[in-house]
Amino acid sequence: MRGAIRPAVSAAAALGVLAGVAAAPASAASGGRDEVRWSPLSPAAAGECTFPSKNVAAVPWALQRVVLDQLWRGGITGKGVTVAVIDTGVDATNPQLQGKVKAGPVLLTDPQTKKALPGGSTLDPVGHGTKVAGIIAARPSPATGFVGLAPDAEILAIRQNDSEGSGDVGTLIQAIDAAVAQHVQVINISQDVRASSASGAFADQGKLADAIHRAASQGIVVVASSGNDGKQGDTFPAAFPEVIAVGASDRNNERASFSQYGSFVDVAAPGVDMLSTVPRGGQCVDNGTSFSAPYVAGVAALLRQKYPRWPAAAIAARIEQTAQRNRRDRDDFTGWGVVDPVKAVTSDAPPATAPAPDPQTALASGSLVAQPLTLGETQADRDRRTATYVLGAGLLGVVLIGGGSVVLRDHRRRRTAG
């Protein structure tokens, strides 16, 4: 999050993906229409994930880096917080999501009837939105080691996109406004705009910025994925200043190779081999910044429960300030660092409006602390060494004299007795 909204910023590289890699040229894919698309990096695209799927007993690596008992200490579990998932729908039948998914609007229409697609927003034929929701709020289950970071949070499902990339900027704006109208506290957008023009700018860019501003002005924390093209350049809505732009990190807290990077990236979060819920039950593994964003949205839900009156900028600053950094300042690859859920939630620092670099060390600043240079032994060292030698020699002398006296006495006694 980078301060106040700027009007109609230039979209240098608005590449339009929901979970994935760069798609075909916009003119071929969209016929001149600005789209909000997805193109999965995931094993699911290769048929390795079926709905339903098996339960995975192991704790996924992205949760192994979190001590959940510390994270949820004091009952901070996301209770009372609603997170809007603007996506492909959220399947409400997965046992880890049952009873916590609210039905929002369906913003996709049948091209023939021009009516909303059937099934409601709690249907997810793609599975993408269900995975996103699970990372945020899946409840614990004895059948799996996977759980959401905010397991008591609720999800508002808004079905705005599909496997064909039917969503566009207009429906994304409608989705954001619908979330605001439902008084959610956090919005997750795991997608970005694909521009139809060669310049990279897109129609209704200013209107999308205004929708983000309307949400932020209500205290809603807006989180968006940075994109999966693996190149440098802004993506939207992540690059809008009032959004927490999230890139993907790997097990080494480095930028994942597919993660879009640039000055707009605020933080990174795990995005490689991400386990999460799928429609009708079970879990599957997927990859992409689409699954990094909800990791941050889950942390935002915990912070919103703990600090219900903080402005959205303060929630963002806490997440950024407490991130695990590879350097003292931000960089264009992981932003302010890789999010640290426990540190973000348990820190008692006062609210801030923006993150700050770590304190500069004396070595980094070039101001070295002077120390006396000693070559060899000092006079004090020599005095102590001499005293040690004298004491040791004295003790040895006492032992020798005492021992000699005993030997001489015994010798005399034997002679007298003989």
PDB file of C-alpha atoms in Angstrom, residues 125-393:
ATOM      1  CA  PRO A 125     -16.699 -25.043 -11.482  1.00  0.00           C
ATOM      2  CA  VAL A 126     -13.067 -23.926 -11.799  1.00  0.00           C
ATOM      3  CA  GLY A 127     -11.863 -24.431  -8.223  1.00  0.00           C
ATOM      4  CA  HIS A 128      -9.708 -21.313  -8.187  1.00  0.00           C
ATOM      5  CA  GLY A 129     -11.865 -19.283  -5.816  1.00  0.00           C
ATOM      6  CA  THR A 130     -12.305 -22.256  -3.481  1.00  0.00           C
ATOM      7  CA  LYS A 131      -8.529 -22.570  -3.145  1.00  0.00           C
ATOM      8  CA  VAL A 132      -8.213 -18.853  -2.450  1.00  0.00           C
ATOM      9  CA  ALA A 133     -10.935 -19.003   0.210  1.00  0.00           C
ATOM     10  CA  GLY A 134      -9.340 -22.018   1.897  1.00  0.00           C
ATOM     11  CA  ILE A 135      -6.000 -20.297   2.374  1.00  0.00           C
ATOM     12  CA  ILE A 136      -7.854 -17.478   4.105  1.00  0.00           C
ATOM     13  CA  ALA A 137     -10.400 -19.257   6.261  1.00  0.00           C
ATOM     14  CA  ALA A 138     -10.505 -23.075   6.031  1.00  0.00           C
ATOM     15  CA  ARG A 139     -11.346 -24.469   9.450  1.00  0.00           C
ATOM     16  CA  PRO A 140      -9.181 -27.157  11.082  1.00  0.00           C
ATOM     17  CA  SER A 141      -9.985 -30.786  10.287  1.00  0.00           C
ATOM     18  CA  PRO A 142      -8.557 -34.015  11.755  1.00  0.00           C
ATOM     19  CA  ALA A 143      -8.374 -35.342   8.190  1.00  0.00           C
ATOM     20  CA  THR A 144      -5.725 -32.873   7.033  1.00  0.00           C
ATOM     21  CA  GLY A 145      -2.819 -30.747   8.206  1.00  0.00           C
ATOM     22  CA  PHE A 146      -4.102 -27.854   6.119  1.00  0.00           C
ATOM     23  CA  VAL A 147      -5.991 -24.973   7.726  1.00  0.00           C
ATOM     24  CA  GLY A 148      -6.681 -21.358   6.844  1.00  0.00           C
ATOM     25  CA  LEU A 149      -4.789 -18.584   8.591  1.00  0.00           C
ATOM     26  CA  ALA A 150      -8.036 -17.029   9.861  1.00  0.00           C
ATOM     27  CA  PRO A 151     -10.191 -20.123  10.472  1.00  0.00           C
ATOM     28  CA  ASP A 152     -13.071 -18.271  12.124  1.00  0.00           C
ATOM     29  CA  ALA A 153     -13.384 -15.621   9.421  1.00  0.00           C
ATOM     30  CA  GLU A 154     -16.311 -15.766   7.017  1.00  0.00           C
ATOM     31  CA  ILE A 155     -16.136 -15.575   3.231  1.00  0.00           C
ATOM     32  CA  LEU A 156     -18.332 -13.491   0.936  1.00  0.00           C
ATOM     33  CA  ALA A 157     -18.217 -15.292  -2.408  1.00  0.00           C
ATOM     34  CA  ILE A 158     -18.528 -13.070  -5.475  1.00  0.00           C
ATOM     35  CA  ARG A 159     -18.521 -15.003  -8.749  1.00  0.00           C
ATOM     36  CA  GLN A 160     -16.980 -12.607 -11.223  1.00  0.00           C
ATOM     37  CA  ASN A 161     -14.777 -14.742 -13.485  1.00  0.00           C
ATOM     38  CA  ASP A 162     -14.531 -18.187 -15.031  1.00  0.00           C
ATOM     39  CA  SER A 163     -12.165 -20.462 -16.921  1.00  0.00           C
ATOM     40  CA  GLU A 164     -12.828 -18.526 -20.122  1.00  0.00           C
ATOM     41  CA  GLY A 165     -11.806 -15.193 -18.656  1.00  0.00           C
ATOM     42  CA  SER A 166     -15.309 -13.809 -19.048  1.00  0.00           C
ATOM     43  CA  GLY A 167     -14.832 -11.226 -16.319  1.00  0.00           C
ATOM     44  CA  ASP A 168     -13.860  -7.715 -17.321  1.00  0.00           C
ATOM     45  CA  VAL A 169     -13.067  -4.388 -15.680  1.00  0.00           C
ATOM     46  CA  GLY A 170     -16.743  -3.528 -15.452  1.00  0.00           C
ATOM     47  CA  THR A 171     -17.647  -6.682 -13.536  1.00  0.00           C
ATOM     48  CA  LEU A 172     -14.583  -6.255 -11.310  1.00  0.00           C
ATOM     49  CA  ILE A 173     -15.786  -2.764 -10.389  1.00  0.00           C
ATOM     50  CA  GLN A 174     -19.263  -4.155  -9.683  1.00  0.00           C
ATOM     51  CA  ALA A 175     -17.739  -6.857  -7.497  1.00  0.00           C
ATOM     52  CA  ILE A 176     -15.752  -4.360  -5.427  1.00  0.00           C
ATOM     53  CA  ASP A 177     -18.819  -2.184  -4.932  1.00  0.00           C
ATOM     54  CA  ALA A 178     -20.878  -5.241  -3.947  1.00  0.00           C
ATOM     55  CA  ALA A 179     -18.281  -6.128  -1.318  1.00  0.00           C
ATOM     56  CA  VAL A 180     -18.382  -2.581   0.056  1.00  0.00           C
ATOM     57  CA  ALA A 181     -22.182  -2.727   0.211  1.00  0.00           C
ATOM     58  CA  GLN A 182     -21.952  -5.958   2.237  1.00  0.00           C
ATOM     59  CA  HIS A 183     -19.667  -4.231   4.786  1.00  0.00           C
ATOM     60  CA  VAL A 184     -16.780  -6.662   4.470  1.00  0.00           C
ATOM     61  CA  GLN A 185     -13.518  -5.858   6.237  1.00  0.00           C
ATOM     62  CA  VAL A 186     -11.101  -7.368   3.681  1.00  0.00           C
ATOM     63  CA  ILE A 187     -11.256  -7.861  -0.101  1.00  0.00           C
ATOM     64  CA  ASN A 188      -9.076 -10.397  -1.924  1.00  0.00           C
ATOM     65  CA  ILE A 189      -8.542 -10.014  -5.683  1.00  0.00           C
ATOM     66  CA  SER A 190      -6.388 -12.822  -7.095  1.00  0.00           C
ATOM     67  CA  GLN A 191      -6.480 -11.550 -10.663  1.00  0.00           C
ATOM     68  CA  ASP A 192      -5.391  -8.613 -12.766  1.00  0.00           C
ATOM     69  CA  VAL A 193      -6.473  -6.693 -15.823  1.00  0.00           C
ATOM     70  CA  ARG A 194      -5.387  -7.626 -19.310  1.00  0.00           C
ATOM     71  CA  ALA A 195      -5.409  -4.549 -21.530  1.00  0.00           C
ATOM     72  CA  SER A 196      -6.777  -4.742 -25.055  1.00  0.00           C
ATOM     73  CA  SER A 197      -4.708  -1.770 -26.266  1.00  0.00           C
ATOM     74  CA  ALA A 198      -1.080  -1.922 -27.375  1.00  0.00           C
ATOM     75  CA  SER A 199      -0.185   0.930 -24.996  1.00  0.00           C
ATOM     76  CA  GLY A 200      -1.021  -1.147 -21.933  1.00  0.00           C
ATOM     77  CA  ALA A 201      -3.602   1.355 -20.722  1.00  0.00           C
ATOM     78  CA  PHE A 202      -7.133   0.105 -20.330  1.00  0.00           C
ATOM     79  CA  ALA A 203     -10.593   1.586 -20.472  1.00  0.00           C
ATOM     80  CA  ASP A 204     -12.233   2.387 -17.150  1.00  0.00           C
ATOM     81  CA  GLN A 205      -8.856   2.449 -15.416  1.00  0.00           C
ATOM     82  CA  GLY A 206      -9.874   5.565 -13.515  1.00  0.00           C
ATOM     83  CA  LYS A 207     -13.205   3.973 -12.592  1.00  0.00           C
ATOM     84  CA  LEU A 208     -11.423   0.915 -11.210  1.00  0.00           C
ATOM     85  CA  ALA A 209      -9.155   3.192  -9.175  1.00  0.00           C
ATOM     86  CA  ASP A 210     -12.241   4.964  -7.848  1.00  0.00           C
ATOM     87  CA  ALA A 211     -13.804   1.645  -6.805  1.00  0.00           C
ATOM     88  CA  ILE A 212     -10.647   0.732  -4.895  1.00  0.00           C
ATOM     89  CA  HIS A 213     -10.721   4.142  -3.233  1.00  0.00           C
ATOM     90  CA  ARG A 214     -14.353   3.689  -2.190  1.00  0.00           C
ATOM     91  CA  ALA A 215     -13.403   0.440  -0.477  1.00  0.00           C
ATOM     92  CA  ALA A 216     -10.308   1.845   1.240  1.00  0.00           C
ATOM     93  CA  SER A 217     -12.206   4.897   2.458  1.00  0.00           C
ATOM     94  CA  GLN A 218     -14.536   2.516   4.331  1.00  0.00           C
ATOM     95  CA  GLY A 219     -11.558   0.970   6.124  1.00  0.00           C
ATOM     96  CA  ILE A 220     -11.574  -2.134   3.927  1.00  0.00           C
ATOM     97  CA  VAL A 221      -8.165  -3.734   3.420  1.00  0.00           C
ATOM     98  CA  VAL A 222      -7.789  -4.560  -0.287  1.00  0.00           C
ATOM     99  CA  VAL A 223      -5.270  -7.260  -1.225  1.00  0.00           C
ATOM    100  CA  ALA A 224      -4.353  -8.219  -4.797  1.00  0.00           C
ATOM    101  CA  SER A 225      -1.893 -10.553  -6.489  1.00  0.00           C
ATOM    102  CA  SER A 226       1.003  -9.064  -8.455  1.00  0.00           C
ATOM    103  CA  GLY A 227       0.638 -11.436 -11.409  1.00  0.00           C
ATOM    104  CA  ASN A 228       2.528 -14.407 -12.790  1.00  0.00           C
ATOM    105  CA  ASP A 229       4.243 -13.171 -15.924  1.00  0.00           C
ATOM    106  CA  GLY A 230       7.618 -13.209 -14.162  1.00  0.00           C
ATOM    107  CA  LYS A 231       8.547  -9.834 -15.612  1.00  0.00           C
ATOM    108  CA  GLN A 232       8.949  -6.299 -14.364  1.00  0.00           C
ATOM    109  CA  GLY A 233       6.036  -3.903 -14.655  1.00  0.00           C
ATOM    110  CA  ASP A 234       2.879  -2.770 -12.917  1.00  0.00           C
ATOM    111  CA  THR A 235      -0.252  -4.885 -12.880  1.00  0.00           C
ATOM    112  CA  PHE A 236      -3.676  -3.689 -11.790  1.00  0.00           C
ATOM    113  CA  PRO A 237      -5.472  -3.465  -9.449  1.00  0.00           C
ATOM    114  CA  ALA A 238      -2.371  -4.470  -7.441  1.00  0.00           C
ATOM    115  CA  ALA A 239      -0.444  -1.349  -8.488  1.00  0.00           C
ATOM    116  CA  PHE A 240      -3.062   1.069  -7.205  1.00  0.00           C
ATOM    117  CA  PRO A 241      -1.623   2.771  -4.096  1.00  0.00           C
ATOM    118  CA  GLU A 242      -4.468   1.745  -1.776  1.00  0.00           C
ATOM    119  CA  VAL A 243      -3.963  -1.963  -2.481  1.00  0.00           C
ATOM    120  CA  ILE A 244      -1.532  -4.366  -0.801  1.00  0.00           C
ATOM    121  CA  ALA A 245       0.291  -5.817  -3.828  1.00  0.00           C
ATOM    122  CA  VAL A 246       1.487  -9.348  -3.091  1.00  0.00           C
ATOM    123  CA  GLY A 247       4.169 -11.255  -4.965  1.00  0.00           C
ATOM    124  CA  ALA A 248       4.998 -14.938  -4.560  1.00  0.00           C
ATOM    125  CA  SER A 249       7.901 -16.293  -2.520  1.00  0.00           C
ATOM    126  CA  ASP A 250       9.438 -19.755  -2.410  1.00  0.00           C
ATOM    127  CA  ARG A 251      10.706 -21.884   0.477  1.00  0.00           C
ATOM    128  CA  ASN A 252      13.874 -19.774   0.680  1.00  0.00           C
ATOM    129  CA  ASN A 253      11.960 -16.497   1.063  1.00  0.00           C
ATOM    130  CA  GLU A 254      13.083 -15.508  -2.430  1.00  0.00           C
ATOM    131  CA  ARG A 255      10.884 -14.302  -5.285  1.00  0.00           C
ATOM    132  CA  ALA A 256       9.276 -17.180  -7.139  1.00  0.00           C
ATOM    133  CA  SER A 257      10.434 -17.177 -10.756  1.00  0.00           C
ATOM    134  CA  PHE A 258       6.936 -16.530 -12.119  1.00  0.00           C
ATOM    135  CA  SER A 259       6.123 -13.643  -9.762  1.00  0.00           C
ATOM    136  CA  GLN A 260       5.688 -10.234 -11.377  1.00  0.00           C
ATOM    137  CA  TYR A 261       7.985  -7.649  -9.803  1.00  0.00           C
ATOM    138  CA  GLY A 262       8.495  -3.910  -9.683  1.00  0.00           C
ATOM    139  CA  SER A 263       8.187  -0.849  -7.483  1.00  0.00           C
ATOM    140  CA  PHE A 264       4.495  -1.589  -6.908  1.00  0.00           C
ATOM    141  CA  VAL A 265       5.111  -4.836  -4.962  1.00  0.00           C
ATOM    142  CA  ASP A 266       4.473  -4.318  -1.236  1.00  0.00           C
ATOM    143  CA  VAL A 267       5.133  -7.758   0.252  1.00  0.00           C
ATOM    144  CA  ALA A 268       5.555 -11.365  -0.777  1.00  0.00           C
ATOM    145  CA  ALA A 269       3.956 -14.522   0.581  1.00  0.00           C
ATOM    146  CA  PRO A 270       4.290 -18.237  -0.130  1.00  0.00           C
ATOM    147  CA  GLY A 271       3.064 -19.037  -3.626  1.00  0.00           C
ATOM    148  CA  VAL A 272       4.833 -22.272  -4.584  1.00  0.00           C
ATOM    149  CA  ASP A 273       3.254 -25.694  -3.996  1.00  0.00           C
ATOM    150  CA  MET A 274       0.341 -24.161  -2.119  1.00  0.00           C
ATOM    151  CA  LEU A 275      -2.102 -26.678  -0.682  1.00  0.00           C
ATOM    152  CA  SER A 276      -5.731 -25.631  -0.316  1.00  0.00           C
ATOM    153  CA  THR A 277      -9.360 -26.682  -0.453  1.00  0.00           C
ATOM    154  CA  VAL A 278     -11.096 -27.731  -3.667  1.00  0.00           C
ATOM    155  CA  PRO A 279     -14.777 -28.108  -4.589  1.00  0.00           C
ATOM    156  CA  ARG A 280     -16.714 -30.953  -2.946  1.00  0.00           C
ATOM    157  CA  GLY A 281     -13.925 -31.845  -0.513  1.00  0.00           C
ATOM    158  CA  GLY A 282     -10.236 -32.500  -0.114  1.00  0.00           C
ATOM    159  CA  GLN A 283      -7.224 -30.426  -1.088  1.00  0.00           C
ATOM    160  CA  CYS A 284      -4.898 -29.938  -4.052  1.00  0.00           C
ATOM    161  CA  VAL A 285      -1.585 -28.186  -4.669  1.00  0.00           C
ATOM    162  CA  ASP A 286      -1.359 -25.107  -6.893  1.00  0.00           C
ATOM    163  CA  ASN A 287       1.139 -22.364  -7.728  1.00  0.00           C
ATOM    164  CA  GLY A 288       0.884 -18.640  -8.330  1.00  0.00           C
ATOM    165  CA  THR A 289       0.544 -15.215  -6.814  1.00  0.00           C
ATOM    166  CA  SER A 290      -3.184 -15.966  -6.729  1.00  0.00           C
ATOM    167  CA  PHE A 291      -2.442 -18.040  -3.636  1.00  0.00           C
ATOM    168  CA  SER A 292       0.028 -15.585  -2.136  1.00  0.00           C
ATOM    169  CA  ALA A 293      -2.577 -12.821  -1.928  1.00  0.00           C
ATOM    170  CA  PRO A 294      -5.025 -14.799   0.283  1.00  0.00           C
ATOM    171  CA  TYR A 295      -2.151 -15.673   2.630  1.00  0.00           C
ATOM    172  CA  VAL A 296      -1.846 -11.936   3.254  1.00  0.00           C
ATOM    173  CA  ALA A 297      -5.622 -11.468   3.290  1.00  0.00           C
ATOM    174  CA  GLY A 298      -5.820 -14.050   6.082  1.00  0.00           C
ATOM    175  CA  VAL A 299      -3.307 -12.080   8.135  1.00  0.00           C
ATOM    176  CA  ALA A 300      -5.273  -8.905   7.418  1.00  0.00           C
ATOM    177  CA  ALA A 301      -8.425 -10.601   8.749  1.00  0.00           C
ATOM    178  CA  LEU A 302      -6.649 -11.460  12.007  1.00  0.00           C
ATOM    179  CA  LEU A 303      -5.384  -7.897  12.365  1.00  0.00           C
ATOM    180  CA  ARG A 304      -8.817  -6.471  11.609  1.00  0.00           C
ATOM    181  CA  GLN A 305     -10.276  -8.556  14.452  1.00  0.00           C
ATOM    182  CA  LYS A 306      -7.542  -7.376  16.820  1.00  0.00           C
ATOM    183  CA  TYR A 307      -7.659  -3.741  15.708  1.00  0.00           C
ATOM    184  CA  PRO A 308     -11.208  -3.054  14.478  1.00  0.00           C
ATOM    185  CA  ARG A 309     -10.729   0.727  14.503  1.00  0.00           C
ATOM    186  CA  TRP A 310      -7.416   0.929  12.688  1.00  0.00           C
ATOM    187  CA  PRO A 311      -7.502   2.472   9.204  1.00  0.00           C
ATOM    188  CA  ALA A 312      -6.714   0.168   6.318  1.00  0.00           C
ATOM    189  CA  ALA A 313      -3.338   1.866   5.820  1.00  0.00           C
ATOM    190  CA  ALA A 314      -2.295   0.947   9.373  1.00  0.00           C
ATOM    191  CA  ILE A 315      -3.174  -2.719   8.796  1.00  0.00           C
ATOM    192  CA  ALA A 316      -1.103  -2.683   5.605  1.00  0.00           C
ATOM    193  CA  ALA A 317       1.808  -0.941   7.327  1.00  0.00           C
ATOM    194  CA  ARG A 318       1.834  -3.537  10.128  1.00  0.00           C
ATOM    195  CA  ILE A 319       1.985  -6.393   7.604  1.00  0.00           C
ATOM    196  CA  GLU A 320       4.786  -4.684   5.690  1.00  0.00           C
ATOM    197  CA  GLN A 321       6.773  -3.563   8.739  1.00  0.00           C
ATOM    198  CA  THR A 322       6.863  -7.017  10.330  1.00  0.00           C
ATOM    199  CA  ALA A 323       7.733  -8.933   7.152  1.00  0.00           C
ATOM    200  CA  GLN A 324      10.893 -11.052   7.026  1.00  0.00           C
ATOM    201  CA  ARG A 325      13.409  -9.058   5.004  1.00  0.00           C
ATOM    202  CA  ASN A 326      16.464 -10.038   3.030  1.00  0.00           C
ATOM    203  CA  ARG A 327      17.707  -6.452   3.372  1.00  0.00           C
ATOM    204  CA  ARG A 328      16.936  -3.532   5.654  1.00  0.00           C
ATOM    205  CA  ASP A 329      14.837  -1.681   3.063  1.00  0.00           C
ATOM    206  CA  ARG A 330      12.289  -2.781   0.450  1.00  0.00           C
ATOM    207  CA  ASP A 331      13.178  -4.123  -2.963  1.00  0.00           C
ATOM    208  CA  ASP A 332      11.271  -4.716  -6.174  1.00  0.00           C
ATOM    209  CA  PHE A 333      11.208  -8.509  -5.833  1.00  0.00           C
ATOM    210  CA  THR A 334       9.594  -9.164  -2.450  1.00  0.00           C
ATOM    211  CA  GLY A 335       8.685  -5.604  -1.459  1.00  0.00           C
ATOM    212  CA  TRP A 336       9.142  -5.088   2.282  1.00  0.00           C
ATOM    213  CA  GLY A 337       9.771  -8.818   2.673  1.00  0.00           C
ATOM    214  CA  VAL A 338       7.911 -12.094   3.121  1.00  0.00           C
ATOM    215  CA  VAL A 339       4.909 -11.747   5.403  1.00  0.00           C
ATOM    216  CA  ASP A 340       5.406 -13.041   8.960  1.00  0.00           C
ATOM    217  CA  PRO A 341       1.900 -13.813  10.279  1.00  0.00           C
ATOM    218  CA  VAL A 342       2.887 -14.344  13.923  1.00  0.00           C
ATOM    219  CA  LYS A 343       5.024 -11.222  14.146  1.00  0.00           C
ATOM    220  CA  ALA A 344       2.353  -9.133  12.423  1.00  0.00           C
ATOM    221  CA  VAL A 345      -0.401 -10.237  14.794  1.00  0.00           C
ATOM    222  CA  THR A 346       1.534 -10.391  18.075  1.00  0.00           C
ATOM    223  CA  SER A 347       3.467  -7.132  17.720  1.00  0.00           C
ATOM    224  CA  ASP A 348       2.337  -4.431  20.142  1.00  0.00           C
ATOM    225  CA  ALA A 349       3.769  -1.548  18.122  1.00  0.00           C
ATOM    226  CA  PRO A 350       1.465   1.466  17.738  1.00  0.00           C
ATOM    227  CA  PRO A 351      -0.295   1.963  14.403  1.00  0.00           C
ATOM    228  CA  ALA A 352       1.776   3.475  11.614  1.00  0.00           C
ATOM    229  CA  THR A 353       0.784   4.961   8.287  1.00  0.00           C
ATOM    230  CA  ALA A 354       3.685   3.452   6.342  1.00  0.00           C
ATOM    231  CA  PRO A 355       6.502   0.941   6.852  1.00  0.00           C
ATOM    232  CA  ALA A 356      10.054   2.082   7.564  1.00  0.00           C
ATOM    233  CA  PRO A 357      13.476   0.575   6.848  1.00  0.00           C
ATOM    234  CA  ASP A 358      15.116  -1.424   9.604  1.00  0.00           C
ATOM    235  CA  PRO A 359      17.517   0.608  11.786  1.00  0.00           C
ATOM    236  CA  GLN A 360      20.881   1.086  10.142  1.00  0.00           C
ATOM    237  CA  THR A 361      23.729  -0.797  11.775  1.00  0.00           C
ATOM    238  CA  ALA A 362      27.010   0.930  12.608  1.00  0.00           C
ATOM    239  CA  LEU A 363      28.791  -1.066   9.927  1.00  0.00           C
ATOM    240  CA  ALA A 364      26.142  -0.321   7.312  1.00  0.00           C
ATOM    241  CA  SER A 365      26.268   3.387   8.082  1.00  0.00           C
ATOM    242  CA  GLY A 366      30.054   3.516   7.883  1.00  0.00           C
ATOM    243  CA  SER A 367      30.412   4.790  11.458  1.00  0.00           C
ATOM    244  CA  LEU A 368      32.658   2.232  13.138  1.00  0.00           C
ATOM    245  CA  VAL A 369      33.141   2.217  16.895  1.00  0.00           C
ATOM    246  CA  ALA A 370      36.845   2.835  17.679  1.00  0.00           C
ATOM    247  CA  GLN A 371      38.620   0.118  19.669  1.00  0.00           C
ATOM    248  CA  PRO A 372      42.243   0.246  20.956  1.00  0.00           C
ATOM    249  CA  LEU A 373      44.650  -1.712  18.808  1.00  0.00           C
ATOM    250  CA  THR A 374      46.939  -4.001  20.812  1.00  0.00           C
ATOM    251  CA  LEU A 375      49.889  -5.789  19.245  1.00  0.00           C
ATOM    252  CA  GLY A 376      50.928  -8.679  21.449  1.00  0.00           C
ATOM    253  CA  GLU A 377      50.769  -8.645  25.251  1.00  0.00           C
ATOM    254  CA  THR A 378      49.899  -5.542  27.270  1.00  0.00           C
ATOM    255  CA  GLN A 379      51.767  -4.598  30.475  1.00  0.00           C
ATOM    256  CA  ALA A 380      48.748  -5.636  32.521  1.00  0.00           C
ATOM    257  CA  ASP A 381      48.736  -9.020  30.796  1.00  0.00           C
ATOM    258  CA  ARG A 382      52.440  -9.468  31.602  1.00  0.00           C
ATOM    259  CA  ASP A 383      51.932  -8.506  35.267  1.00  0.00           C
ATOM    260  CA  ARG A 384      49.101 -11.025  35.626  1.00  0.00           C
ATOM    261  CA  ARG A 385      51.145 -13.735  33.935  1.00  0.00           C
ATOM    262  CA  THR A 386      54.183 -13.059  36.197  1.00  0.00           C
ATOM    263  CA  ALA A 387      52.032 -13.169  39.331  1.00  0.00           C
ATOM    264  CA  THR A 388      50.595 -16.491  38.196  1.00  0.00           C
ATOM    265  CA  TYR A 389      54.068 -17.913  37.668  1.00  0.00           C
ATOM    266  CA  VAL A 390      55.280 -16.704  41.100  1.00  0.00           C
ATOM    267  CA  LEU A 391      52.239 -18.111  42.863  1.00  0.00           C
ATOM    268  CA  GLY A 392      52.582 -21.411  41.064  1.00  0.00           C
ATOM    269  CA  ALA A 393      56.288 -21.669  41.887  1.00  0.00           C
TER     270      ALA A 393
END
